[in-house]
PDB file of C-alpha atoms in Angstrom:
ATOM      1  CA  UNK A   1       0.000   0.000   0.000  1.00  0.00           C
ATOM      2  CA  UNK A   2       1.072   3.684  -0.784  1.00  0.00           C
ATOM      3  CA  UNK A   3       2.274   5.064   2.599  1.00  0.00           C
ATOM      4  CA  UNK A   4       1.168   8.922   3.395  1.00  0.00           C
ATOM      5  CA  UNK A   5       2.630  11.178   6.043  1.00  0.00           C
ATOM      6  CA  UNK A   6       0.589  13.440   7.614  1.00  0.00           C
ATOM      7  CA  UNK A   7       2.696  16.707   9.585  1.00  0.00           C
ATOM      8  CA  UNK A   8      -0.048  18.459  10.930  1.00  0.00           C
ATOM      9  CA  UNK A   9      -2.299  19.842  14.395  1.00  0.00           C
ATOM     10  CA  UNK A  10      -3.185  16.341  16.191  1.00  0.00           C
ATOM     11  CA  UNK A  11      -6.665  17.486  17.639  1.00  0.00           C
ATOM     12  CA  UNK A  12      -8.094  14.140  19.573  1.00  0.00           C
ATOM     13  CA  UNK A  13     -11.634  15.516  19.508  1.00  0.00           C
ATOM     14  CA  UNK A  14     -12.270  17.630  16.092  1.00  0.00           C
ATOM     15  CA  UNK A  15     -12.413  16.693  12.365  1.00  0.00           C
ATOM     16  CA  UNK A  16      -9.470  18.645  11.633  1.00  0.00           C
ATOM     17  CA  UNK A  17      -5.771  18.392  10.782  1.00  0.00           C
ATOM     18  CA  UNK A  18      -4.205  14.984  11.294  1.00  0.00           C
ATOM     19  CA  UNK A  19      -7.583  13.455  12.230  1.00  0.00           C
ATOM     20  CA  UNK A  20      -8.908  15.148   9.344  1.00  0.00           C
ATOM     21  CA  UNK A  21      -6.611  13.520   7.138  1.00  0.00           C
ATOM     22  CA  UNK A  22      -7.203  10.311   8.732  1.00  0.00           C
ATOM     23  CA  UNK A  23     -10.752   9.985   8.718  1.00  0.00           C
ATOM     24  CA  UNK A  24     -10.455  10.465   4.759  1.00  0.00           C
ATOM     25  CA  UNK A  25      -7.657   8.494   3.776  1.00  0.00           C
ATOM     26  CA  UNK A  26      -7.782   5.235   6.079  1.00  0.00           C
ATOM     27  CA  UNK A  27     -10.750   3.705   3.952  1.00  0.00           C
ATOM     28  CA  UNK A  28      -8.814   4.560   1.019  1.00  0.00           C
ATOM     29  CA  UNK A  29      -5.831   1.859   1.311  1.00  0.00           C
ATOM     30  CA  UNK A  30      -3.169   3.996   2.791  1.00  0.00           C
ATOM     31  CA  UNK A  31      -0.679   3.032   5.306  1.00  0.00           C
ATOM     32  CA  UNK A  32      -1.181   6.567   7.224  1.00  0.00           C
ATOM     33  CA  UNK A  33       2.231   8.169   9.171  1.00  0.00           C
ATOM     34  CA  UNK A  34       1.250  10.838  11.892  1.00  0.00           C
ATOM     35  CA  UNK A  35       3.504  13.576  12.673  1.00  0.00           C
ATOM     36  CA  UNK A  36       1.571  16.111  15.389  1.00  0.00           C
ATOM     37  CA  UNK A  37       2.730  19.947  14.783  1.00  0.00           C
ATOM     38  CA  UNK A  38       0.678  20.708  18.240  1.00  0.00           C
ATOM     39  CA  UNK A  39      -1.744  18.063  20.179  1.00  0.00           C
ATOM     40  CA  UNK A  40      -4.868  19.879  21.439  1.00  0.00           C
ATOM     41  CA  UNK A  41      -8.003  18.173  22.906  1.00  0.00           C
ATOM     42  CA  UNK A  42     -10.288  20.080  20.737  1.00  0.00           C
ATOM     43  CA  UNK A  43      -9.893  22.826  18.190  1.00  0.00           C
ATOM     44  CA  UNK A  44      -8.726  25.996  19.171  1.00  0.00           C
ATOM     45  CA  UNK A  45     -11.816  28.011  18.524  1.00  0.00           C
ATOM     46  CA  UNK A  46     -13.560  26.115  21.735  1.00  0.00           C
ATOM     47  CA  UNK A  47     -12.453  28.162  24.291  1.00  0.00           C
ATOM     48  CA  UNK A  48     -11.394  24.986  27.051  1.00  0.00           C
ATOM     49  CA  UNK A  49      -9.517  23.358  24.354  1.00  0.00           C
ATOM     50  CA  UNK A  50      -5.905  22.288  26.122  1.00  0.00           C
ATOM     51  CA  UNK A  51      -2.424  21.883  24.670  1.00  0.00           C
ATOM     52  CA  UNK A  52      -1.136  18.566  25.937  1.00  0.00           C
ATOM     53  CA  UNK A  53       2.006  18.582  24.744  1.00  0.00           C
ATOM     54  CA  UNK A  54       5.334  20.297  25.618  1.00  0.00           C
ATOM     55  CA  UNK A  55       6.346  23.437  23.382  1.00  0.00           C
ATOM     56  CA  UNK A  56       9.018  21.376  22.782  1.00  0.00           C
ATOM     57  CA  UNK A  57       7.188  19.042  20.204  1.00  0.00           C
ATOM     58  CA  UNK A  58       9.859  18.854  17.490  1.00  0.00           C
ATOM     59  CA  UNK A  59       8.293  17.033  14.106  1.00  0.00           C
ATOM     60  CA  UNK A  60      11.893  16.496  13.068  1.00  0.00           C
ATOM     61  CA  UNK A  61      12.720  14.319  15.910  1.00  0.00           C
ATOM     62  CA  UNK A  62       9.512  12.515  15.191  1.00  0.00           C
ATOM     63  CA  UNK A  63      10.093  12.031  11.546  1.00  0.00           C
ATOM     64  CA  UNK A  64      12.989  10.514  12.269  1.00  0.00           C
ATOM     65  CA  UNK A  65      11.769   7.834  14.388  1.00  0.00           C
ATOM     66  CA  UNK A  66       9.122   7.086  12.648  1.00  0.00           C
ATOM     67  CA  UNK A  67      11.698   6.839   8.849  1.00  0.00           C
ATOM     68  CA  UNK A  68      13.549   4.409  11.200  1.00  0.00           C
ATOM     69  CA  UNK A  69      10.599   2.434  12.655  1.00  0.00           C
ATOM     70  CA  UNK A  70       8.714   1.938   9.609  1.00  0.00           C
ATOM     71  CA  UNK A  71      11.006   2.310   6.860  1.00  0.00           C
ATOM     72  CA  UNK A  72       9.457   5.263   5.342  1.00  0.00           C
ATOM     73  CA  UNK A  73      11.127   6.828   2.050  1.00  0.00           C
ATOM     74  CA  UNK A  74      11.894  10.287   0.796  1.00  0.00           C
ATOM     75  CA  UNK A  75       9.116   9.575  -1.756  1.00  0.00           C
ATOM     76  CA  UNK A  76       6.420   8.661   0.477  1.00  0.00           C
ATOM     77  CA  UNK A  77       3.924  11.387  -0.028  1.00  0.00           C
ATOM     78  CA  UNK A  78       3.645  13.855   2.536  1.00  0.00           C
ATOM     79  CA  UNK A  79       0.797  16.541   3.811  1.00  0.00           C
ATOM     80  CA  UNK A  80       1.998  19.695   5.692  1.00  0.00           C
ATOM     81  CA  UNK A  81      -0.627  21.774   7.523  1.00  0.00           C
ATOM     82  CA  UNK A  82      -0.942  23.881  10.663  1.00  0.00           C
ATOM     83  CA  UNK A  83       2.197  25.096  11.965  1.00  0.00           C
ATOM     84  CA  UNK A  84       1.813  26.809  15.535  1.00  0.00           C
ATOM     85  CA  UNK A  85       5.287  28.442  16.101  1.00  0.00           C
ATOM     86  CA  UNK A  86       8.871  29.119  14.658  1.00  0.00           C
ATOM     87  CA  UNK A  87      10.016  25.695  16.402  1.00  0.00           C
ATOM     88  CA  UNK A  88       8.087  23.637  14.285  1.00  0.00           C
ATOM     89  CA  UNK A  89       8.294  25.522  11.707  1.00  0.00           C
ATOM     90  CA  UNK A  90      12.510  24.940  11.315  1.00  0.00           C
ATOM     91  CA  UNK A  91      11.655  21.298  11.629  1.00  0.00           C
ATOM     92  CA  UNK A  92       8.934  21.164   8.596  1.00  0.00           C
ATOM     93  CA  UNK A  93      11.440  22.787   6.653  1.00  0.00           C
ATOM     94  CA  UNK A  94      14.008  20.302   7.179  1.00  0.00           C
ATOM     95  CA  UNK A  95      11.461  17.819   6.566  1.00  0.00           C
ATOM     96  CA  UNK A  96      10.378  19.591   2.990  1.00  0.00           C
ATOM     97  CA  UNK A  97      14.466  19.190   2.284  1.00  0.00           C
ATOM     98  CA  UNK A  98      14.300  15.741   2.675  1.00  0.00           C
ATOM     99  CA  UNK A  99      10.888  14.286   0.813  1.00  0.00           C
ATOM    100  CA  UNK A 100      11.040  14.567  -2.535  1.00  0.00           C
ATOM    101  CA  UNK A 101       6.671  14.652  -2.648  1.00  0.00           C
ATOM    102  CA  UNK A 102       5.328  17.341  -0.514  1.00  0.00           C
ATOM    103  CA  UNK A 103       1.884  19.158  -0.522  1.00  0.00           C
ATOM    104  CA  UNK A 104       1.439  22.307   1.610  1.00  0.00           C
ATOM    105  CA  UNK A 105      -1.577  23.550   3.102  1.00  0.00           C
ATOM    106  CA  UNK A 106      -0.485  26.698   4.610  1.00  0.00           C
ATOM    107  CA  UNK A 107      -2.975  26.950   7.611  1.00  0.00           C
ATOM    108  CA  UNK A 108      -3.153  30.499   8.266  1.00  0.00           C
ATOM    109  CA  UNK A 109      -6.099  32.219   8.210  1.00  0.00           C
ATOM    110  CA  UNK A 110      -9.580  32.552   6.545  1.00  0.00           C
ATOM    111  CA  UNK A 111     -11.714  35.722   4.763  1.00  0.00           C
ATOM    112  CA  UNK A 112     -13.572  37.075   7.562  1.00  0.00           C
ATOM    113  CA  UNK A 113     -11.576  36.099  10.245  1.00  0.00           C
ATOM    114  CA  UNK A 114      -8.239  37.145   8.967  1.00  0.00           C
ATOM    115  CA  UNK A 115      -4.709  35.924  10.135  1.00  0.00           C
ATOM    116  CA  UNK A 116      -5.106  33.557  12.687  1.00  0.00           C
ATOM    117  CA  UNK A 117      -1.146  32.227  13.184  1.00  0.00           C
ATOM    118  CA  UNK A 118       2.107  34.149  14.597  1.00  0.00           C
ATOM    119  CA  UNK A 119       2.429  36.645  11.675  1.00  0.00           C
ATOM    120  CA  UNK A 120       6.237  35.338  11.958  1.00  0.00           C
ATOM    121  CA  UNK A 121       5.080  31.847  10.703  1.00  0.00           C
ATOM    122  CA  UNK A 122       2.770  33.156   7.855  1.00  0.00           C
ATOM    123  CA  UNK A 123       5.495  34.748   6.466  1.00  0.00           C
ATOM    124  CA  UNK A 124       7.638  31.504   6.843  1.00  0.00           C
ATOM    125  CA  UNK A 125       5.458  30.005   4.477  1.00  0.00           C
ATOM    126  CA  UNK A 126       5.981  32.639   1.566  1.00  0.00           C
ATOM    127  CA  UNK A 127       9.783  31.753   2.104  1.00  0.00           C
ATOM    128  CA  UNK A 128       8.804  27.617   1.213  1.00  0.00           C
ATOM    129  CA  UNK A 129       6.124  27.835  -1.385  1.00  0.00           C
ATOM    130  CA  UNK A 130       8.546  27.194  -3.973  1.00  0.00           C
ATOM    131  CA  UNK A 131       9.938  24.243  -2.848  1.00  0.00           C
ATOM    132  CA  UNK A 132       6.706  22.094  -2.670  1.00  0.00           C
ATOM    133  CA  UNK A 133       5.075  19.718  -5.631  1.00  0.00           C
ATOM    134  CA  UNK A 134       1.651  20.883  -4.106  1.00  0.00           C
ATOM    135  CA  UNK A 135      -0.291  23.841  -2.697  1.00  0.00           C
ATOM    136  CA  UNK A 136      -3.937  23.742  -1.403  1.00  0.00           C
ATOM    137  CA  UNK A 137      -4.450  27.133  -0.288  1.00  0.00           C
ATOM    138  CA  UNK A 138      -8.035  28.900   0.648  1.00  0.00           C
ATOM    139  CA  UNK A 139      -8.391  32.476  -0.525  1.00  0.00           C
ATOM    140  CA  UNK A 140      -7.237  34.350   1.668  1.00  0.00           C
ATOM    141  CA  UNK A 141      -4.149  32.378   2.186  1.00  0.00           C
ATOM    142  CA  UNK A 142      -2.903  32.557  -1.403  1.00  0.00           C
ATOM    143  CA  UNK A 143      -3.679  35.901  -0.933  1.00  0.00           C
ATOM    144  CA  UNK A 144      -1.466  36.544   1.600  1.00  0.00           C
ATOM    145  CA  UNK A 145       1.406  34.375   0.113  1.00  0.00           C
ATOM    146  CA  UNK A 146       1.090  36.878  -3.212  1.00  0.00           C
ATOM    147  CA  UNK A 147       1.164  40.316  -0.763  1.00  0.00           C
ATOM    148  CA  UNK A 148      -2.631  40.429  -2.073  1.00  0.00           C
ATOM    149  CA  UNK A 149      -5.609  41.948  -0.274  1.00  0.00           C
ATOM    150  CA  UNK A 150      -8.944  39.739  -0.755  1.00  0.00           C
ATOM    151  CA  UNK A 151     -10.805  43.139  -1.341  1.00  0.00           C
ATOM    152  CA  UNK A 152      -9.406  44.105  -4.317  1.00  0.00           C
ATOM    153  CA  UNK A 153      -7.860  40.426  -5.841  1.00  0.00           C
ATOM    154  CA  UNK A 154      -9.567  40.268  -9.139  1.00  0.00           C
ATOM    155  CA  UNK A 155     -10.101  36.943 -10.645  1.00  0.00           C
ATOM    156  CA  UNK A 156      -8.231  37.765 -13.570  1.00  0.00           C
ATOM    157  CA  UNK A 157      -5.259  39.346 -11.563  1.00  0.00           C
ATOM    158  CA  UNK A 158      -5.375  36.189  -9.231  1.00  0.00           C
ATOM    159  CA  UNK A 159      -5.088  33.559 -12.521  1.00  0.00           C
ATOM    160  CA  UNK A 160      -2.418  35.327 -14.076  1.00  0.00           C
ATOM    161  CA  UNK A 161      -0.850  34.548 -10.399  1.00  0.00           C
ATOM    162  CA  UNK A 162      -1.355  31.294 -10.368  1.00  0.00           C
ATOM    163  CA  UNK A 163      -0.120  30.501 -13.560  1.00  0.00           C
ATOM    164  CA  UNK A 164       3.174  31.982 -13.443  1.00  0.00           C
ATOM    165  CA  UNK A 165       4.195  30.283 -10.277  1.00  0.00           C
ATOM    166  CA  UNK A 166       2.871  26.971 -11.303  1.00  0.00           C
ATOM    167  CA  UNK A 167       5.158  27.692 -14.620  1.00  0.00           C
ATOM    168  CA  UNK A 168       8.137  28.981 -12.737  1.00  0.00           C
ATOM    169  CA  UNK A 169       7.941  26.961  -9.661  1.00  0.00           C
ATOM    170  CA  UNK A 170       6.317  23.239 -11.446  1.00  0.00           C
ATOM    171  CA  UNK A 171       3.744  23.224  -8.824  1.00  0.00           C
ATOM    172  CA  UNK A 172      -0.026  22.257  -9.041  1.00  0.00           C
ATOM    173  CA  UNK A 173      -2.011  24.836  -7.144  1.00  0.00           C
ATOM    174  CA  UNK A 174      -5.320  24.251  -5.164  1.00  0.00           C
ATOM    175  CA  UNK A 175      -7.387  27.405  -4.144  1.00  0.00           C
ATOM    176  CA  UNK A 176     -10.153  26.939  -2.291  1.00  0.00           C
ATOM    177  CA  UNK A 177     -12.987  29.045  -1.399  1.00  0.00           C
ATOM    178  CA  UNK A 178     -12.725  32.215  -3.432  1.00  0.00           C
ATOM    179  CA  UNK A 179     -15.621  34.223  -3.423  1.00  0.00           C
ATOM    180  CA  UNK A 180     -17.606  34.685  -6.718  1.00  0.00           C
ATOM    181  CA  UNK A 181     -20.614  35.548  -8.105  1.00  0.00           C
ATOM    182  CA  UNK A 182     -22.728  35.076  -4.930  1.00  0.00           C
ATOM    183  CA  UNK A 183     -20.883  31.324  -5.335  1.00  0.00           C
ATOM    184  CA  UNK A 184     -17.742  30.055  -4.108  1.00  0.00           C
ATOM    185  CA  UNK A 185     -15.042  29.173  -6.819  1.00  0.00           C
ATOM    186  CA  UNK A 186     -12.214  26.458  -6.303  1.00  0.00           C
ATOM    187  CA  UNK A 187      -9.675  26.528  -9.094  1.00  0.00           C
ATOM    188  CA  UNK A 188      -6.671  24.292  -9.397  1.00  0.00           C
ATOM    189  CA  UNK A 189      -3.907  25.204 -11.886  1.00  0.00           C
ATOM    190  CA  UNK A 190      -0.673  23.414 -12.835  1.00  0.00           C
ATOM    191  CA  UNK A 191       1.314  25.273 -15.484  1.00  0.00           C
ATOM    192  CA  UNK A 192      -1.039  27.346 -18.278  1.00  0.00           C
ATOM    193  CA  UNK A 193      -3.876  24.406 -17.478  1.00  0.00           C
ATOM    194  CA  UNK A 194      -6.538  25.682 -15.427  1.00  0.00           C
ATOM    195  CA  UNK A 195      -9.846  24.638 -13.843  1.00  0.00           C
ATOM    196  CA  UNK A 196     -12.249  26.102 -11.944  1.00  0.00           C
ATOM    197  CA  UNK A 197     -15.772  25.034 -10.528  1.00  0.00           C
ATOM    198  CA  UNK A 198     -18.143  27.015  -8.555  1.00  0.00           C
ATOM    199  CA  UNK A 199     -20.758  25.358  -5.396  1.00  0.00           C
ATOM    200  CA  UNK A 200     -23.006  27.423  -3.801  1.00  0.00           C
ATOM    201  CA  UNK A 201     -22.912  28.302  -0.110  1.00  0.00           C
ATOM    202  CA  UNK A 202     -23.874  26.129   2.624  1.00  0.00           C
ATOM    203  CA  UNK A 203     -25.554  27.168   5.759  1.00  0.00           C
ATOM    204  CA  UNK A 204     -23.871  25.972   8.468  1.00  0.00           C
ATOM    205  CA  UNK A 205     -25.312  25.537  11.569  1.00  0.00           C
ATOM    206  CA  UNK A 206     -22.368  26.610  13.411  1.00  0.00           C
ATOM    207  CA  UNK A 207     -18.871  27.930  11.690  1.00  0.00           C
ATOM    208  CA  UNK A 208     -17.452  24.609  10.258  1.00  0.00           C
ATOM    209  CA  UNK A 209     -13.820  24.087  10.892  1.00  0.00           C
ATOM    210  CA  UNK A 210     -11.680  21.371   8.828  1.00  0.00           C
ATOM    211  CA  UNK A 211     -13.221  22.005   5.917  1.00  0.00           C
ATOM    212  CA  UNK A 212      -9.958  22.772   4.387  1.00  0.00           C
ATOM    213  CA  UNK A 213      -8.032  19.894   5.959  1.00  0.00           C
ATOM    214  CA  UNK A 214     -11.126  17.699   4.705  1.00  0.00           C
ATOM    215  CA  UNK A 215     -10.033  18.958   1.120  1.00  0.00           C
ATOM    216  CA  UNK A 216      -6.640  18.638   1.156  1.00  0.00           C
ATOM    217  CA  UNK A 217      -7.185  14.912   2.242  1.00  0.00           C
ATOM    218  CA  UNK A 218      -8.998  15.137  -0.485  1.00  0.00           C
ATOM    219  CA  UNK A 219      -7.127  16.493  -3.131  1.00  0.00           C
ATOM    220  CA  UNK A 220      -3.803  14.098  -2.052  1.00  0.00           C
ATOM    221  CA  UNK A 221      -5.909  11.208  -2.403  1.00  0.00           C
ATOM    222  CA  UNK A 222      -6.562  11.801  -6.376  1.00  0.00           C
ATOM    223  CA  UNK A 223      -3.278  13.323  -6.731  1.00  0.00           C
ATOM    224  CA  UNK A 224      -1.873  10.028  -5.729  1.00  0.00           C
ATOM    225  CA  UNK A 225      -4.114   8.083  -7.969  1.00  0.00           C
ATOM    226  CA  UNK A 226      -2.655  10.516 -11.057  1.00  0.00           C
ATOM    227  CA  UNK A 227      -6.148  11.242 -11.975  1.00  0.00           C
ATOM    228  CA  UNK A 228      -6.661  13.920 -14.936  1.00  0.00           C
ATOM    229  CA  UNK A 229      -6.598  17.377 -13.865  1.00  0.00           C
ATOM    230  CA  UNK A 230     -10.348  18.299 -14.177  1.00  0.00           C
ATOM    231  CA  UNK A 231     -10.965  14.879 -12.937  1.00  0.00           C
ATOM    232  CA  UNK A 232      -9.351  15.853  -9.838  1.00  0.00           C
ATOM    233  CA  UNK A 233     -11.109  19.178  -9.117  1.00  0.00           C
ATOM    234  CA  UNK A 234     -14.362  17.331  -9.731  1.00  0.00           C
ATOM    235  CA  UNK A 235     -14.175  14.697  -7.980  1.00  0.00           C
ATOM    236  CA  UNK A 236     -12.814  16.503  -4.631  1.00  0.00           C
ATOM    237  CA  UNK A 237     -15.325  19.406  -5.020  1.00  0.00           C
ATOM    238  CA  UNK A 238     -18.069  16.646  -5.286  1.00  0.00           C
ATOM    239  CA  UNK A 239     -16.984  14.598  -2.157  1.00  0.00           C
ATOM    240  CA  UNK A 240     -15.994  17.870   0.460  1.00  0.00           C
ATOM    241  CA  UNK A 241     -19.472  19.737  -0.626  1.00  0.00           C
ATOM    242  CA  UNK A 242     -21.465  16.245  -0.542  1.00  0.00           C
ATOM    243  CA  UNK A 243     -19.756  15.634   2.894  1.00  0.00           C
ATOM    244  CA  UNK A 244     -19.899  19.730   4.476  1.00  0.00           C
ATOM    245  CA  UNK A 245     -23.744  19.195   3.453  1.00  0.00           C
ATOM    246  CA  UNK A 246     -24.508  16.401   5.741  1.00  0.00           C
ATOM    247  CA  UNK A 247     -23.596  19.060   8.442  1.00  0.00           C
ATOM    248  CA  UNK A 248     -25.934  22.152   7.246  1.00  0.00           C
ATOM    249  CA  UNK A 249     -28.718  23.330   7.441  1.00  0.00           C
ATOM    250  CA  UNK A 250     -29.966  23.876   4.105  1.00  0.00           C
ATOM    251  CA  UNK A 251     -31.952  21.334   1.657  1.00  0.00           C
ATOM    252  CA  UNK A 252     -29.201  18.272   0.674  1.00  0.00           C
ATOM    253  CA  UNK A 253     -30.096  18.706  -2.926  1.00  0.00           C
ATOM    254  CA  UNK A 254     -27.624  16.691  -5.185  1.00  0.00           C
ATOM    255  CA  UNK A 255     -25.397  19.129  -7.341  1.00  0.00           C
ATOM    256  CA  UNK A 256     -23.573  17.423 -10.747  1.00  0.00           C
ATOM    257  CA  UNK A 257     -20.258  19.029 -10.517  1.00  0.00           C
ATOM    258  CA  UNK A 258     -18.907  19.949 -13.994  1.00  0.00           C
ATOM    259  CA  UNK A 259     -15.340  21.816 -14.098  1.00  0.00           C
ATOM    260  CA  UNK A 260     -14.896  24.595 -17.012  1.00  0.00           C
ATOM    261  CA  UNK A 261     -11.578  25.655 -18.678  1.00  0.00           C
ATOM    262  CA  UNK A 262      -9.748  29.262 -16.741  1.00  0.00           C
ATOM    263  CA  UNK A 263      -6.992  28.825 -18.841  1.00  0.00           C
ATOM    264  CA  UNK A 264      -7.659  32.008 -21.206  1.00  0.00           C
ATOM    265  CA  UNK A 265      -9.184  33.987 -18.673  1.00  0.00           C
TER     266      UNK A 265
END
């Protein structure tokens, strides 16, 4: 079986980081690797959530255990997400030095909400972008890696973005979330090829969190099974909105998912 390594926030009692990444790719035939960033006992937004580890948590340390316990190879694909301090963040870089497959999601901060990280470690992730395969990114954090505000990032503006890093930097892009016509628009981009595909909004019954973790699970799953690239979009935008709809509100009318061509936008 394909082995995945997951360096992320192990939260014991949320759908989110690690367990996130867990809950979607165990089923899938993946021997899974877990690497905690932080270990909380619920997500941070609950306000009696509690750190149980030290500050001293060092991901390298762990990731080299684990390479020597269970063999693991520089070519294992591997999932960075939240990254609480400067600590950890030294250690996922040595780790991004070392595996040859990486895809970032550069937990951050969301539209509405803004930057939710030491401003220190946002900017630590503008200094790796280019060294990953893969980036799944929400709005407002690819707007922040491109020194963009979400009030004035035209479409347009934002594609032309995309596609020169993916060009310069041979990285497949994931944005999530951006808002658009009344709609929410995911596009994914690897060189001058780009998709996009719009869902409408849910109404949550409270403020959903994991719902980007729950994508880039997601989106490394049909990475690793080297699907086409408008395969890929569709099929992740059909199984996060068919799974964020089973905790809304609103009717749970089925949606056909059909990606359309950004590419000369």
């Amino acid at each position: 079986m394909t082995n995945i390594i997951s360096i992320q926030s192990t939260v014991l009692n949320d759908l989110v980081g690690n367990q996130a990444a867990r809950y979607m790719l165990s089923s899938k035939q993946y021997n899974f690797y877990e690497i905690p960033t932080i270990v909380l006992t619920s997500h941070k937004a609950h306000k009696n959530s509690i750190q149980l580890n030290s500050k001293s948590l060092n991901p390298w340390l762990i990731y080299n255990h684990l390479k020597r316990t269970y063999s693991l190879r520089s070519k294992d694909f591997t999932i960075i997400g939240y990254t609480p301090n400067l600590l950890s963040a030294k250690a996922v870089k040595k780790i991004i030095h070392k595996q040859k497959k990486i895809l970032l999601d550069p937990v951050m901060g969301d539209v509405g909400v803004g930057l939710y990280i030491n401003k220190e470690v946002a900017n630590f992730f503008k200094t790796i972008i280019s060294q990953v395969s893969y980036i799944s990114a929400n709005f407002f954090e690819w707007s922040y890696l491109n020194d963009k505000s979400t009030d004035s990032y035209s479409l347009n503006i934002l594609l032309k973005d995309l596609k020169k890093f993916s060009k310069k930097n041979k990285t497949t892009v994931f944005v999530r979330s951006v808002p658009y016509e009344k709609k929410i628009l995911n596009i994914l981009c690897k060189g001058n090829q780009v998709w996009g595909i719009t869902t409408p909004y849910i109404n949550f019954k409270t403020r959903f969190h994991g719902a980007g973790d729950l994508s880039t699970a997601l989106f490394a799953h049909h990475i690793i099974q080297k699907e086409p690239l408008k395969k890929v979009l569709e099929n992740v935008t059909k199984e996060i909105y068919s799974f964020l709809l089973t905790n809304s509100r609103g009717p749970k009318n089925k949606i056909i998912f059909k990606a359309k061509s950004l590419s000369n936008l």
